[in-house]
Short mmCIF file of C-alpha atoms in Angstrom, two decimals:
data_model
loop_
_atom_site.label_atom_id
_atom_site.label_comp_id
_atom_site.label_asym_id
_atom_site.label_seq_id
_atom_site.Cartn_x
_atom_site.Cartn_y
_atom_site.Cartn_z
CA MET A 1 -41.10 17.28 -7.13
CA PRO A 2 -38.46 19.97 -7.66
CA VAL A 3 -35.96 18.87 -10.33
CA ASP A 4 -32.89 20.53 -11.83
CA LYS A 5 -31.20 19.04 -14.88
CA ASN A 6 -28.56 21.78 -14.95
CA TYR A 7 -26.64 19.91 -12.21
CA TYR A 8 -25.85 16.23 -11.78
CA PRO A 9 -26.91 14.43 -8.58
CA SER A 10 -24.36 14.54 -5.76
CA ASN A 11 -23.14 11.65 -3.64
CA ASN A 12 -25.58 12.69 -0.91
CA ASP A 13 -28.44 12.31 -3.41
CA ILE A 14 -27.42 8.68 -3.97
CA LEU A 15 -27.22 7.99 -0.23
CA SER A 16 -30.65 9.56 0.36
CA HIS A 17 -32.27 7.67 -2.51
CA GLU A 18 -35.64 7.34 -0.72
CA THR A 19 -36.34 11.07 -1.13
CA HIS A 20 -36.11 11.00 -4.92
CA ILE A 21 -39.42 9.28 -5.65
CA PRO A 22 -42.91 10.65 -4.97
CA GLU A 23 -44.58 9.58 -1.74
CA SER A 24 -47.52 8.00 -3.57
CA LEU A 25 -45.19 5.85 -5.70
CA ALA A 26 -43.25 4.82 -2.58
CA VAL A 27 -46.47 3.75 -0.79
CA PHE A 28 -47.61 1.77 -3.82
CA SER A 29 -44.21 0.04 -4.15
CA LYS A 30 -44.16 -0.95 -0.47
CA VAL A 31 -47.42 -2.81 -1.04
CA LEU A 32 -45.90 -4.75 -3.96
CA PHE A 33 -42.63 -5.79 -2.25
CA SER A 34 -42.90 -8.00 0.80
CA GLU A 35 -39.21 -8.05 1.80
CA LYS A 36 -38.25 -6.74 5.22
CA ASP A 37 -35.76 -4.20 3.91
CA ALA A 38 -36.66 -3.36 0.32
CA SER A 39 -35.93 0.38 0.48
CA LEU A 40 -33.11 0.23 -2.07
CA LYS A 41 -35.13 -1.93 -4.46
CA ILE A 42 -38.17 0.37 -4.11
CA SER A 43 -36.01 3.44 -4.78
CA SER A 44 -34.29 1.81 -7.75
CA ILE A 45 -37.48 0.68 -9.46
CA GLY A 46 -39.24 3.94 -8.55
CA GLN A 47 -36.44 6.05 -10.03
CA ALA A 48 -36.41 3.84 -13.13
CA ILE A 49 -40.14 4.52 -13.60
CA MET A 50 -39.62 8.27 -13.20
CA GLN A 51 -36.64 8.27 -15.58
CA ALA A 52 -38.67 6.38 -18.18
CA THR A 53 -41.73 8.65 -17.92
CA ARG A 54 -39.85 11.99 -17.85
CA PRO A 55 -36.48 11.29 -19.59
CA ARG A 56 -35.93 14.90 -20.69
CA LEU A 57 -36.66 16.43 -17.30
CA VAL A 58 -34.84 14.39 -14.64
CA ILE A 59 -31.55 12.59 -14.03
CA GLU A 60 -32.13 10.06 -11.29
CA PRO A 61 -29.19 9.46 -8.87
CA LEU A 62 -29.30 5.64 -8.82
CA GLN A 63 -29.63 5.49 -12.60
CA LEU A 64 -26.57 7.68 -13.11
CA GLY A 65 -24.60 6.01 -10.30
CA LEU A 66 -25.10 2.51 -11.70
CA ALA A 67 -24.05 3.62 -15.19
CA ILE A 68 -20.86 5.25 -13.88
CA GLN A 69 -20.00 2.21 -11.77
CA MET A 70 -20.46 -0.19 -14.70
CA HIS A 71 -18.32 2.07 -16.88
CA HIS A 72 -15.51 2.24 -14.30
CA MET A 73 -15.57 -1.47 -13.55
CA PHE A 74 -15.87 -2.87 -17.08
CA GLY A 75 -15.41 0.01 -19.55
CA SER A 76 -17.99 -1.54 -21.88
CA ARG A 77 -20.24 0.74 -23.90
CA PHE A 78 -22.32 -2.27 -24.94
CA LEU A 79 -23.02 -3.20 -21.31
CA VAL A 80 -24.02 0.34 -20.26
CA ASP A 81 -26.23 0.92 -23.31
CA THR A 82 -27.88 -2.49 -22.89
CA LEU A 83 -28.78 -1.74 -19.27
CA SER A 84 -29.93 1.73 -20.34
CA ASN A 85 -32.24 0.33 -23.03
CA MET A 86 -33.79 -1.92 -20.37
CA GLY A 87 -34.36 1.12 -18.16
CA PHE A 88 -31.90 0.17 -15.42
CA CYS A 89 -29.35 3.00 -15.77
CA SER A 90 -28.40 6.14 -17.68
CA SER A 91 -26.98 6.00 -21.19
CA TYR A 92 -23.31 5.78 -22.13
CA SER A 93 -23.41 9.26 -23.68
CA GLU A 94 -24.69 10.65 -20.36
CA VAL A 95 -21.77 8.99 -18.55
CA GLN A 96 -19.31 10.59 -20.96
CA LYS A 97 -20.92 14.00 -20.46
CA PHE A 98 -20.77 13.52 -16.70
CA GLU A 99 -17.04 12.69 -16.79
CA THR A 100 -16.14 15.66 -19.01
CA SER A 101 -18.25 17.98 -16.86
CA ALA A 102 -16.56 16.61 -13.73
CA VAL A 103 -13.12 17.32 -15.20
CA ILE A 104 -14.01 20.95 -15.95
CA SER A 105 -15.68 21.37 -12.55
CA LYS A 106 -12.62 20.01 -10.74
CA GLN A 107 -10.28 22.27 -12.73
CA GLU A 108 -12.28 25.36 -11.78
CA LYS A 109 -12.41 24.40 -8.11
CA THR A 110 -10.46 26.65 -5.79
CA THR A 111 -7.27 25.48 -4.10
CA ASN A 112 -7.74 23.37 -0.98
CA HIS A 113 -6.29 24.75 2.22
CA TYR A 114 -4.92 22.11 4.55
CA ASP A 115 -4.04 22.69 8.15
CA GLU A 116 -0.83 21.66 9.84
CA SER A 117 -2.13 18.16 10.66
CA HIS A 118 -2.30 17.12 6.97
CA CYS A 119 0.66 15.57 5.19
CA LEU A 120 0.78 16.03 1.41
CA GLN A 121 2.85 13.65 -0.72
CA TYR A 122 3.11 12.97 -4.45
CA VAL A 123 3.86 9.68 -6.17
CA ALA A 124 4.97 9.22 -9.78
CA ASP A 125 5.55 6.04 -11.78
CA ASN A 126 5.16 4.71 -15.29
CA VAL A 127 1.67 4.04 -16.67
CA ASP A 128 1.33 1.39 -19.40
CA HIS A 129 -1.72 0.75 -21.57
CA ASN A 130 -2.14 -1.66 -24.51
CA LEU A 131 1.60 -2.31 -24.82
CA CYS A 132 1.15 -5.56 -26.77
CA THR A 133 -1.15 -4.75 -29.68
CA VAL A 134 -1.05 -6.57 -33.02
CA ASP A 135 -0.16 -3.51 -35.10
CA GLY A 136 1.76 -1.63 -32.41
CA ASN A 137 -0.68 1.29 -32.43
CA ASN A 138 -2.88 2.70 -29.66
CA THR A 139 -0.19 2.07 -27.06
CA PHE A 140 0.63 4.36 -24.15
CA HIS A 141 3.75 4.51 -21.99
CA GLY A 142 3.93 7.64 -19.89
CA MET A 143 4.31 9.13 -16.43
CA GLY A 144 1.38 8.92 -14.03
CA ILE A 145 1.15 11.13 -10.93
CA ILE A 146 -1.07 10.93 -7.84
CA SER A 147 -1.30 13.03 -4.70
CA CYS A 148 -1.91 11.56 -1.23
CA ILE A 149 -3.32 13.51 1.71
CA THR A 150 -3.07 11.96 5.18
CA PRO A 151 -5.45 12.22 6.93
CA GLY A 152 -8.10 12.75 4.31
CA ILE A 153 -10.23 15.87 4.23
CA GLU A 154 -13.92 15.70 4.99
CA LYS A 155 -15.42 16.60 1.66
CA GLU A 156 -18.58 18.58 1.09
CA PRO A 157 -21.18 17.37 -1.44
CA ILE A 158 -19.95 18.10 -4.95
CA HIS A 159 -22.49 19.60 -7.31
CA ILE A 160 -21.24 19.10 -10.86
CA PRO A 161 -22.85 21.32 -13.52
CA ARG A 162 -24.09 19.58 -16.66
CA LEU A 163 -22.03 21.17 -19.42
CA ASP A 164 -21.28 20.72 -23.10
CA VAL A 165 -17.49 20.42 -23.08
CA THR A 166 -15.23 20.53 -26.13
CA THR A 167 -12.10 18.44 -26.69
CA GLU A 168 -9.94 21.57 -26.51
CA GLU A 169 -11.24 22.36 -23.03
CA ILE A 170 -10.48 18.82 -21.87
CA LEU A 171 -6.95 18.98 -23.25
CA ALA A 172 -6.37 22.31 -21.52
CA CYS A 173 -7.37 20.81 -18.16
CA GLY A 174 -5.05 17.81 -18.38
CA GLN A 175 -1.98 19.68 -19.58
CA ILE A 176 1.37 19.74 -17.80
CA ASN A 177 4.00 22.17 -19.03
CA MET A 178 7.02 20.44 -20.53
CA TYR A 179 10.54 21.53 -19.60
CA HIS A 180 13.63 20.41 -21.49
CA TYR A 181 16.39 19.16 -19.25
CA ASN A 182 19.86 20.29 -20.28
CA ALA A 183 22.57 18.60 -18.21
CA ASP A 184 25.12 21.34 -18.96
CA LYS A 185 22.72 24.12 -18.06
CA HIS A 186 21.17 22.64 -14.93
CA LYS A 187 24.47 21.28 -13.58
CA GLY A 188 23.43 18.20 -11.63
CA PHE A 189 25.89 16.55 -9.30
CA THR A 190 29.37 16.07 -10.69
CA SER A 191 30.54 14.20 -7.62
CA LEU A 192 28.54 12.46 -4.93
CA LYS A 193 29.47 12.00 -1.28
CA PHE A 194 28.19 9.11 0.78
CA PRO A 195 28.34 10.30 4.41
CA GLU A 196 28.51 7.90 7.31
CA LEU A 197 25.08 6.75 8.41
CA GLN A 198 24.00 7.67 11.91
CA SER A 199 23.14 4.95 14.37
CA LEU A 200 19.49 4.56 15.30
CA LYS A 201 20.18 2.25 18.24
CA GLY A 202 18.40 3.37 21.35
CA ARG A 203 15.80 5.23 19.29
CA VAL A 204 14.07 2.23 17.73
CA PHE A 205 11.97 -0.13 19.83
CA ASN A 206 10.32 -3.10 18.19
CA ASN A 207 8.78 -6.12 19.87
CA SER A 208 8.25 -8.28 16.78
CA TRP A 209 10.83 -10.91 17.86
CA GLN A 210 9.00 -11.41 21.17
CA ILE A 211 5.65 -11.82 19.43
CA ASP A 212 7.30 -14.23 16.97
CA ALA A 213 8.78 -16.25 19.83
CA LEU A 214 5.36 -16.50 21.47
CA ARG A 215 3.77 -17.52 18.18
CA HIS A 216 6.40 -20.16 17.35
CA VAL A 217 6.16 -22.01 20.68
CA THR A 218 2.36 -21.88 20.97
CA ARG A 219 1.33 -22.64 17.40
CA GLN A 220 2.04 -26.36 17.90
CA LEU A 221 -0.22 -26.57 20.95
CA LYS A 222 -2.95 -24.20 19.80
CA SER A 223 -3.07 -25.04 16.11
CA PRO A 224 -4.65 -23.66 14.07
CA ILE A 225 -3.75 -20.07 14.92
CA PRO A 226 -3.50 -17.04 12.59
CA GLU A 227 -0.41 -16.75 10.44
CA TRP A 228 2.12 -13.98 10.98
CA SER A 229 0.13 -11.15 9.43
CA GLY A 230 -3.04 -12.14 11.27
CA THR A 231 -1.17 -12.44 14.57
CA MET A 232 0.43 -9.02 14.16
CA GLN A 233 -2.88 -7.44 13.22
CA MET A 234 -4.44 -8.99 16.33
CA PHE A 235 -1.70 -7.89 18.74
CA GLN A 236 -0.41 -4.62 17.27
CA LYS A 237 -2.59 -1.86 18.69
CA GLY A 238 -2.34 1.87 18.26
CA SER A 239 -4.00 5.01 16.97
CA SER A 240 -4.48 5.45 13.23
CA THR A 241 -3.57 8.65 11.40
CA GLY A 242 -6.85 8.44 9.45
CA VAL A 243 -7.89 7.35 5.98
CA SER A 244 -5.90 9.01 3.18
CA ASP A 245 -7.26 10.78 0.12
CA VAL A 246 -5.72 9.66 -3.18
CA THR A 247 -6.22 11.96 -6.18
CA PHE A 248 -5.19 11.31 -9.77
CA LEU A 249 -3.31 14.11 -11.52
CA PRO A 250 -2.66 14.60 -15.25
CA MET A 251 -0.32 12.18 -17.02
CA ILE A 252 2.72 13.03 -19.14
CA ASP A 253 2.88 11.42 -22.57
CA LEU A 254 6.64 10.90 -22.56
CA ASN A 255 8.97 8.04 -21.74
CA PRO A 256 9.16 8.06 -17.91
CA SER A 257 12.89 7.33 -18.03
CA ASP A 258 13.52 10.47 -20.09
CA MET A 259 15.26 13.17 -18.06
CA SER A 260 12.97 15.86 -19.48
CA CYS A 261 9.92 13.87 -18.37
CA ILE A 262 11.28 13.51 -14.82
CA TYR A 263 12.28 17.19 -14.78
CA SER A 264 8.79 18.23 -15.91
CA THR A 265 7.26 16.01 -13.22
CA LEU A 266 9.41 17.60 -10.51
CA MET A 267 8.56 21.11 -11.71
CA PHE A 268 4.84 20.30 -11.76
CA VAL A 269 4.94 18.79 -8.27
CA SER A 270 6.92 21.75 -6.95
CA LYS A 271 4.36 24.24 -8.28
CA GLU A 272 1.40 22.19 -7.03
CA ALA A 273 2.90 21.95 -3.53
CA SER A 274 3.76 25.66 -3.45
CA ARG A 275 0.12 26.47 -4.30
CA GLN A 276 -0.85 24.53 -1.19
CA GLY A 277 1.91 26.16 0.85
CA ARG A 278 3.64 22.82 1.46
CA THR A 279 7.11 21.34 1.04
CA PRO A 280 7.02 19.07 -2.04
CA VAL A 281 7.56 15.36 -1.29
CA ILE A 282 7.59 12.83 -4.13
CA THR A 283 8.24 9.09 -4.29
CA PHE A 284 9.88 7.22 -7.20
CA ASP A 285 11.11 3.68 -7.73
CA GLN A 286 14.89 3.19 -7.98
CA PRO A 287 15.65 4.06 -11.66
CA LEU A 288 13.54 7.22 -11.57
CA TYR A 289 14.72 8.02 -8.04
CA TRP A 290 18.37 8.14 -9.06
CA LYS A 291 17.68 10.37 -12.06
CA SER A 292 15.56 12.69 -9.94
CA ILE A 293 18.45 12.93 -7.45
CA MET A 294 20.66 14.09 -10.34
CA ILE A 295 18.15 16.87 -11.05
CA THR A 296 17.44 17.95 -7.47
CA SER A 297 21.16 18.11 -6.67
CA GLY A 298 21.30 21.25 -8.83
CA GLU A 299 19.96 24.66 -7.91
CA GLU A 300 16.52 24.07 -9.42
CA CYS A 301 14.13 21.73 -7.61
CA SER A 302 16.51 21.59 -4.66
CA ASN A 303 13.59 22.12 -2.27
CA ILE A 304 11.95 18.80 -3.28
CA ILE A 305 12.22 15.81 -0.95
CA VAL A 306 12.63 12.66 -3.04
CA ARG A 307 11.75 9.32 -1.42
CA LEU A 308 12.73 5.82 -2.53
CA GLY A 309 9.66 3.64 -3.11
CA GLY A 310 9.26 1.00 -0.42
CA PHE A 311 7.47 -1.61 -2.53
CA HIS A 312 10.25 -1.98 -5.12
CA THR A 313 12.83 -1.91 -2.32
CA GLN A 314 11.02 -4.85 -0.78
CA MET A 315 11.07 -6.60 -4.17
CA SER A 316 14.82 -6.10 -4.43
CA PHE A 317 15.38 -7.46 -0.91
CA LEU A 318 13.26 -10.54 -1.70
CA GLY A 319 15.44 -11.06 -4.76
CA SER A 320 18.51 -10.73 -2.56
CA ILE A 321 17.23 -13.50 -0.28
CA GLY A 322 16.64 -15.73 -3.31
CA ARG A 323 20.12 -14.99 -4.69
CA ILE A 324 21.93 -15.62 -1.39
CA MET A 325 20.00 -18.87 -0.79
CA SER A 326 20.47 -20.21 -4.33
CA GLY A 327 21.68 -23.82 -4.25
CA SER A 328 20.75 -24.24 -0.59
CA GLY A 329 17.60 -26.29 -1.21
CA LEU A 330 15.18 -23.38 -0.67
CA LYS A 331 13.94 -23.68 -4.24
CA GLU A 332 13.15 -27.37 -3.81
CA VAL A 333 11.36 -26.71 -0.52
CA LEU A 334 9.15 -24.02 -2.05
CA GLU A 335 8.34 -26.28 -5.00
CA LEU A 336 6.54 -28.58 -2.57
CA ILE A 337 3.86 -25.86 -2.39
CA TYR A 338 4.25 -23.68 -5.49
CA ALA A 339 4.72 -24.51 -9.16
CA PRO A 340 8.37 -24.43 -10.37
CA ASN A 341 7.79 -21.41 -12.65
CA ALA A 342 6.18 -19.51 -9.77
CA VAL A 343 9.11 -20.34 -7.48
CA THR A 344 11.53 -18.89 -10.05
CA HIS A 345 9.67 -15.56 -9.97
CA MET A 346 9.48 -15.70 -6.17
CA LEU A 347 13.24 -16.08 -5.81
CA TYR A 348 13.78 -13.15 -8.18
CA GLY A 349 11.46 -11.02 -6.02
CA LYS A 350 8.83 -10.50 -8.71
CA ALA A 351 5.93 -12.50 -7.22
CA VAL A 352 5.93 -10.43 -4.03
CA SER A 353 2.93 -11.78 -2.11
CA ARG A 354 3.84 -15.39 -2.90
CA ALA A 355 7.49 -14.81 -1.98
CA VAL A 356 6.59 -13.22 1.36
CA ARG A 357 4.21 -16.04 2.26
CA GLY A 358 6.60 -18.77 1.04
CA PHE A 359 9.59 -17.39 2.95
CA MET A 360 7.51 -17.07 6.12
CA LEU A 361 6.30 -20.66 5.77
CA VAL A 362 9.91 -21.85 5.61
CA ASP A 363 10.74 -19.58 8.55
CA THR A 364 7.92 -21.16 10.57
CA ALA A 365 9.03 -24.68 9.65
CA LEU A 366 12.62 -24.00 10.74
CA HIS A 367 11.51 -22.52 14.04
CA THR A 368 9.26 -25.55 14.59
CA LEU A 369 12.26 -27.86 14.15
CA MET A 370 14.29 -25.75 16.57
CA THR A 371 11.46 -25.78 19.10
CA ASN A 372 11.12 -29.56 18.91
CA GLU A 373 14.86 -29.99 19.46
CA ILE A 374 14.83 -27.59 22.40
CA PHE A 375 12.11 -29.57 24.17
CA GLY A 376 13.58 -32.91 23.09
CA HIS A 377 10.40 -34.33 21.51
CA ASP A 378 7.62 -33.64 19.05
CA VAL A 379 5.36 -31.37 21.07
CA LEU A 380 2.55 -31.45 18.52
CA GLU A 381 2.47 -35.27 18.43
CA GLU A 382 2.32 -35.45 22.22
CA HIS A 383 -0.45 -32.88 22.29
CA GLU A 384 -2.54 -34.74 19.69
CA ASN A 385 -2.02 -38.15 21.31
CA GLU A 386 -2.42 -36.77 24.85
CA ILE A 387 0.84 -38.36 26.01
CA ASN A 388 1.73 -37.32 29.56
CA HIS A 389 5.32 -36.88 30.72
CA SER A 390 6.64 -35.64 34.00
CA PRO A 391 6.42 -31.85 33.94
CA SER A 392 9.75 -30.18 33.25
CA ILE A 393 10.80 -26.56 33.21
CA GLU A 394 10.38 -26.51 29.44
CA HIS A 395 6.86 -27.92 29.71
CA GLN A 396 5.99 -25.28 32.28
CA LEU A 397 7.23 -22.58 29.91
CA LEU A 398 4.97 -23.94 27.16
CA THR A 399 1.98 -24.01 29.48
CA LYS A 400 2.57 -20.45 30.62
CA ALA A 401 3.16 -19.31 27.03
CA CYS A 402 -0.22 -20.75 26.01
CA GLU A 403 -1.85 -18.96 28.94
CA ILE A 404 -0.27 -15.65 27.86
CA TYR A 405 -1.48 -16.18 24.30
CA GLU A 406 -5.04 -16.89 25.49
CA HIS A 407 -5.03 -13.83 27.77
CA LEU A 408 -3.83 -11.65 24.88
CA GLN A 409 -6.60 -12.97 22.64
CA GLU A 410 -9.20 -12.29 25.32
CA GLU A 411 -7.59 -8.87 26.05
CA LYS A 412 -7.17 -9.73 29.73
CA ILE A 413 -3.60 -8.40 29.70
CA SER A 414 -1.84 -5.76 27.62
CA LEU A 415 0.76 -6.60 25.01
CA GLN A 416 3.45 -4.74 26.97
CA ASP A 417 2.78 -6.78 30.14
CA ALA A 418 2.89 -10.01 28.14
CA LEU A 419 6.19 -9.15 26.46
CA GLU A 420 7.83 -8.20 29.76
CA SER A 421 6.96 -11.53 31.33
CA GLN A 422 9.77 -13.82 32.47
CA THR A 423 8.25 -16.67 30.46
CA LEU A 424 8.94 -15.04 27.10
CA GLN A 425 12.40 -13.97 28.20
CA ALA A 426 13.21 -17.56 29.19
CA ILE A 427 11.89 -18.88 25.86
CA GLN A 428 13.98 -16.33 23.99
CA GLU A 429 17.08 -17.38 25.91
CA LEU A 430 16.47 -21.03 24.96
CA LEU A 431 16.03 -20.10 21.29
CA GLN A 432 19.21 -18.00 21.33
CA LYS A 433 21.14 -20.82 23.01
CA LYS A 434 19.98 -23.23 20.33
CA ARG A 435 21.03 -20.80 17.58
CA ASN A 436 24.50 -20.54 19.09
CA GLU A 437 24.81 -24.34 19.07
CA LEU A 438 23.72 -24.55 15.44
CA LYS A 439 26.32 -21.98 14.34
CA GLN A 440 28.99 -24.67 14.57
CA SER A 441 27.79 -26.04 11.20
CA ARG A 442 28.23 -24.05 7.96
CA THR A 443 24.93 -25.32 6.59
CA SER A 444 23.14 -24.30 9.77
CA LYS A 445 24.83 -20.88 9.57
CA LEU A 446 23.37 -20.38 6.09
CA TRP A 447 19.84 -21.22 7.22
CA LEU A 448 20.23 -19.06 10.33
CA SER A 449 21.16 -16.17 8.05
CA PHE A 450 17.94 -16.91 6.13
CA LEU A 451 16.02 -16.56 9.41
CA ASP A 452 17.80 -13.23 10.01
CA MET A 453 16.82 -11.96 6.55
CA VAL A 454 13.20 -12.99 7.05
CA ALA A 455 13.25 -11.22 10.42
CA ILE A 456 14.42 -8.03 8.66
CA LEU A 457 11.63 -8.47 6.11
CA LYS A 458 9.10 -8.80 8.93
CA ARG A 459 10.37 -5.65 10.61
CA PHE A 460 10.16 -3.76 7.32
CA LEU A 461 6.54 -4.88 6.86
CA ILE A 462 5.75 -3.86 10.44
CA ALA A 463 7.27 -0.42 9.81
CA GLU A 464 5.13 0.10 6.72
CA ARG A 465 1.93 -1.34 8.17
CA THR A 466 2.10 0.60 11.43
CA GLY A 467 3.74 3.76 10.05
CA ASP A 468 6.89 3.51 12.18
CA TRP A 469 9.34 5.94 10.55
CA LEU A 470 12.42 5.11 12.62
CA LEU A 471 11.86 1.37 12.14
CA HIS A 472 11.52 2.02 8.40
CA LEU A 473 14.96 3.66 8.33
CA SER A 474 16.61 1.07 10.58
CA THR A 475 15.36 -1.89 8.54
CA LEU A 476 16.56 -0.25 5.31
CA LYS A 477 19.96 0.08 6.93
CA GLU A 478 19.87 -3.60 7.91
CA MET A 479 19.10 -4.54 4.30
CA LEU A 480 22.22 -2.86 2.91
CA PRO A 481 24.76 -5.70 3.55
CA TYR A 482 22.45 -8.29 1.96
CA LEU A 483 21.70 -6.07 -1.05
CA ALA A 484 25.44 -5.60 -1.57
CA ALA A 485 26.24 -9.31 -1.05
CA SER A 486 23.67 -10.36 -3.66
CA GLY A 487 24.92 -7.94 -6.30
CA HIS A 488 21.96 -5.53 -6.13
CA ASN A 489 24.36 -2.61 -6.45
CA LEU A 490 21.86 -0.04 -7.75
CA TYR A 491 19.57 -0.49 -4.79
CA THR A 492 22.55 -0.60 -2.41
CA LYS A 493 23.72 2.76 -3.73
CA SER A 494 20.25 4.33 -3.83
CA ALA A 495 19.16 3.04 -0.41
CA TYR A 496 22.39 4.26 1.20
CA PHE A 497 22.03 7.73 -0.32
CA TYR A 498 18.33 7.82 0.62
CA LEU A 499 19.19 7.02 4.25
CA SER A 500 21.92 9.68 4.27
CA GLN A 501 19.35 12.26 3.14
CA MET A 502 16.60 11.14 5.51
CA GLN A 503 18.90 11.28 8.55
CA ASN A 504 19.14 15.06 7.97
CA LEU A 505 15.39 15.47 7.48
CA GLU A 506 14.80 16.72 11.03
CA SER A 507 17.17 19.66 10.57
CA ASP A 508 16.41 20.41 6.90
CA HIS A 509 12.63 19.99 6.91
CA PRO A 510 11.30 19.73 10.48
CA ASP A 511 7.66 19.93 9.36
CA ILE A 512 7.96 16.87 7.10
CA HIS A 513 9.99 15.02 9.75
CA ALA A 514 7.22 15.63 12.30
CA HIS A 515 4.63 14.20 9.90
CA PHE A 516 6.74 11.11 9.21
CA MET A 517 7.37 10.54 12.91
CA ASN A 518 3.59 10.57 13.39
CA GLY A 519 3.23 7.74 10.86
CA LYS A 520 2.07 9.82 7.89
CA HIS A 521 4.78 8.63 5.50
CA VAL A 522 2.49 5.72 4.52
CA VAL A 523 -0.94 5.81 2.89
CA ARG A 524 -3.97 4.25 4.55
CA ARG A 525 -7.08 2.97 2.80
CA ASN A 526 -8.91 2.41 6.11
CA ASP A 527 -8.52 3.57 9.70
CA ARG A 528 -7.11 0.34 11.14
CA PHE A 529 -3.73 0.61 12.85
CA TRP A 530 -2.28 -2.36 10.92
CA ALA A 531 -3.18 -0.96 7.48
CA GLY A 532 -0.38 1.30 6.24
CA LEU A 533 0.69 0.88 2.61
CA SER A 534 4.03 1.70 1.05
CA ARG A 535 2.81 0.24 -2.26
CA PHE A 536 1.36 3.60 -3.17
CA GLY A 537 4.96 4.67 -3.36
CA ASP A 538 5.33 2.71 -6.56
CA ARG A 539 2.06 1.62 -8.14
CA THR A 540 -1.68 1.75 -7.70
CA SER A 541 -4.14 -1.07 -7.16
CA ALA A 542 -5.77 -3.02 -9.97
CA TYR A 543 -8.97 -1.00 -9.57
CA GLU A 544 -7.07 2.27 -9.98
CA LYS A 545 -5.19 0.86 -12.96
CA ARG A 546 -8.57 0.26 -14.60
CA LYS A 547 -9.52 3.86 -13.82
CA VAL A 548 -6.31 5.01 -15.53
CA ASN A 549 -7.20 2.95 -18.60
CA ARG A 550 -10.65 4.52 -18.68
CA ARG A 551 -9.10 7.99 -18.61
CA ILE A 552 -6.74 7.11 -21.46
CA ASN A 553 -9.63 5.82 -23.55
#
């Protein structure tokens, strides 16, 4: 068999693992294994035999792939070397050589050329590693940067040469030029104007309240049904912008809050984007966002579009809900499900997933109480006990609502036809009438404002999941009064200024505005419509955090 140890196996070699063992060995192995589909096992054991018999001549794809995967997932030299000694994978030293060779190969690769359909964005945030060590050594607190391409580029097989790389060559590849920021020299903003925000009414269409109304009135009769996220994923249909490519860039070993570190990051991003012929777009969380605005307000870096991270904005809004509802009994209600310490973090906006689910559970419970009062009885109890009453208009609405829900599930009607039905409009009128009656009580007013805040949260999540740029801006604008009322002044100021900049995006940067209008302001890990992520605007997933730690080590 032709072999070449000067290059590492490519990803295509791993996918076509059957071709990397001799035909005679494959025939013999098929006799030994009686499973219906044992091709992967035959290839794995066959490549292990070849690697053991000719260790100096070949590098088998599955052997190398397993070693790299174990290293990325667990970062344990003992584990990789133990599996290598048993003949199951390559050695730890071979993994290290592969990673250093890959770094050099990537550095020497020519610049990618994207067409007009690709949207390039950069994201920067702090990277922490081993912050709590016994002696205080071997800690890292710096600036991490990633680039996101939407849609991703179809990549050709990468053939990485097997090289002997020195430490100096590695350091040269991961180096970012440092620039000292001098406030007197660069002359950031001395005064800041907050222009009046333009109205987006008439430009934003969202049907979430109609889907919510349908879900609230039918969930008692068709329980169990999917929760809010599952319902929206089932009903929200559209075309995806494609899976995004996320690439890690070199890190800066400086305090991320340092102005020189932020200035160096902006200069690096500006040069990288100019090499690609693109307008630089970068996302920060609020503290770094405001300092970057101070820098980009000067003459240098003025061409950079700075975005406010959506994930931390959502955290701040969740904290605003907790602050406004403090003393209302919301904490005691949530403690029926969550532990008291967890509820404290939820109301501060730190435990994001728990806070979102907990608030939506309370929202569902309140709407259930309203629904029961509208129809004058416990609908769920009647349904379970099969109690028959004379059919009323309200009962007819429930029956028709259930029929609409079933037809939507079976895709017999479109979502637009269902939402334009007179049944849903009548149900919405009943719900609005009930809300107007409840506004006579101050306690009811407080809980109705909670429902309004949760509705804004839902619209924000819809905007991020579906990539709706105008809905993203409108929901941020709706958040402003609640952020100000709860004392979240930094986010109130930053979100307002961010909106004032984004409302001029169409005239200042029409190419970026066109991308954002097409839903490319979010990052997608798969090609589903309900799969956009704003969380890349602030931090990476746990798996990518482990990859960062491996790089630091």
